[in-house]
Amino acid sequence: MRDSRSGRSTAVTALVLSMSLAVPTMAIAGPNGGGPSGDFLVPAGAGMAAAVPGALDRAFMMAKKKKKSSKPAGGLTPEQGEAKRDELRASVADDVEAERWEAAADATESGAEATGDPLSYKDAANYRLEQARADRDIDVAKEAIETANITLDILYFYDAVDEGEAESDYRPIEPAMASSLVSEVQGIIEQAETLIEEIEAEEAESTEGGGTAAGGKTRKKREKKPGLALIAIGSGVSAIGLAGVSMGLAGLIISSSKQKEVEGLTLPNDQARVDQLDAEGSRANLIGWVGLGVGAAGLAIGVPLIVVGVLKRKKAGNPSASALLRHELRMVPTTSRRFGGVALHGRF
């Protein structure tokens, strides 16, 4: 039923344009094909004549050839239109109270099709808008706009009737009401358009935050790993500490080597060489002790940070953290012919 609404609105508009080019006064047959009770006159320029029963019947036949209009033949007074409207509202009252907006909108729109009542169409557009708000559904919001546009087509005709530009004895509302209702229906359209913008913004934000992307693929949010920052910082500081320890051991080894070389020389013949080796040994010794100091400080800070980070991951239920703490974090000596030191091995 909903898919045909756009077609109906297009058919109404097409019929309106064709009738606006009529001769100064043209009689259009009503639902029965003739007779004073179903006829109406369209003066030249009556741009909204499609909304009266005969014109609506033709518009609906163009859009829905397999479905006959259920509107009764003959005229309709505003009082009779109000009675039918109240009956329709009462039939959907339970759905409205329970906020079953889709059921209320479907039933009301079906009733509006039967009577051509713009106020019933307006109610249906409102219910459809509430459904779109509840379901956060852009397509339903667009349906509310379509129903509101049908309402405007009918109101523009009865505004022309009120101005004396068209005539009809089928009046589900007082024609004088039409102009004031136009702004209300336009307000429904504006609300629906605003709602569409809000939903699109929500969907864009959801996609950026790891929701469903445009291609239908779900992006997984990266899980935060407790203690990872502490482990990373601790590893960096420990690496600096290890570098300091390595530098310190290398300096001390070089200093010891220079000292042994000095001990093999004779004085005063090798005094110049002794002075050179003494200076180099002192420099290496200084580098060694500074390196050891930096290394000790780095390890004193870095290792506890790693341990705390691992414990946090273990507390968060990460089984690999306990394995890391038990088996995969160790310090071992490292030596070679030209290097000596210790190394911290770990995996996380």
GROMACS .gro file of N, CA, C and O in nm, residues 104-105 116 128 145 156 164 168 173 198 212 220 228 249 252 302 347:
model
   68
  104ALA      N    1  -0.139   0.253   1.344
  104ALA     CA    2  -0.225   0.373   1.341
  104ALA      C    3  -0.213   0.445   1.209
  104ALA      O    4  -0.313   0.490   1.151
  105ALA      N    5  -0.090   0.457   1.157
  105ALA     CA    6  -0.069   0.527   1.031
  105ALA      C    7  -0.133   0.451   0.915
  105ALA      O    8  -0.198   0.512   0.829
  116GLY      N    9  -1.105   1.100   0.120
  116GLY     CA   10  -1.039   1.218   0.064
  116GLY      C   11  -1.025   1.330   0.165
  116GLY      O   12  -1.011   1.446   0.127
  128ARG      N   13   0.302   0.859   1.102
  128ARG     CA   14   0.419   0.806   1.033
  128ARG      C   15   0.547   0.874   1.083
  128ARG      O   16   0.652   0.810   1.096
  145ILE      N   17   0.669   1.232   0.470
  145ILE     CA   18   0.674   1.349   0.380
  145ILE      C   19   0.581   1.328   0.261
  145ILE      O   20   0.508   1.420   0.219
  156TYR      N   21  -0.468   2.268  -0.096
  156TYR     CA   22  -0.458   2.376  -0.195
  156TYR      C   23  -0.586   2.385  -0.278
  156TYR      O   24  -0.630   2.494  -0.314
  164GLY      N   25  -1.315   3.100  -0.434
  164GLY     CA   26  -1.409   3.111  -0.544
  164GLY      C   27  -1.349   3.074  -0.677
  164GLY      O   28  -1.410   3.098  -0.782
  168SER      N   29  -1.708   2.275  -0.560
  168SER     CA   30  -1.731   2.132  -0.535
  168SER      C   31  -1.832   2.119  -0.423
  168SER      O   32  -1.832   2.197  -0.328
  173ILE      N   33  -1.402   1.910   0.470
  173ILE     CA   34  -1.367   2.016   0.566
  173ILE      C   35  -1.430   2.145   0.517
  173ILE      O   36  -1.473   2.156   0.401
  198GLU      N   37   1.911   1.411   1.131
  198GLU     CA   38   1.960   1.360   1.260
  198GLU      C   39   1.998   1.212   1.250
  198GLU      O   40   2.103   1.171   1.300
  212THR      N   41   2.810  -0.029   1.182
  212THR     CA   42   2.795  -0.089   1.050
  212THR      C   43   2.834   0.011   0.944
  212THR      O   44   2.780   0.121   0.939
  220LYS      N   45   3.504  -0.388   1.385
  220LYS     CA   46   3.523  -0.421   1.526
  220LYS      C   47   3.605  -0.314   1.595
  220LYS      O   48   3.708  -0.271   1.545
  228LEU      N   49   4.893  -0.219   2.905
  228LEU     CA   50   4.979  -0.214   2.788
  228LEU      C   51   5.067  -0.090   2.790
  228LEU      O   52   5.187  -0.097   2.755
  249LEU      N   53   7.973  -0.132   3.155
  249LEU     CA   54   8.060  -0.249   3.156
  249LEU      C   55   8.169  -0.237   3.051
  249LEU      O   56   8.286  -0.274   3.074
  252LEU      N   57   8.438   0.002   3.182
  252LEU     CA   58   8.522  -0.060   3.285
  252LEU      C   59   8.617  -0.163   3.224
  252LEU      O   60   8.733  -0.176   3.267
  302GLY      N   61   6.221   0.092   3.498
  302GLY     CA   62   6.155   0.019   3.391
  302GLY      C   63   6.102  -0.116   3.431
  302GLY      O   64   5.988  -0.153   3.397
  347ARG      N   65   5.851  -1.106   2.628
  347ARG     CA   66   5.759  -1.104   2.516
  347ARG      C   67   5.620  -1.070   2.568
  347ARG      O   68   5.572  -1.129   2.664
   0.00000   0.00000   0.00000
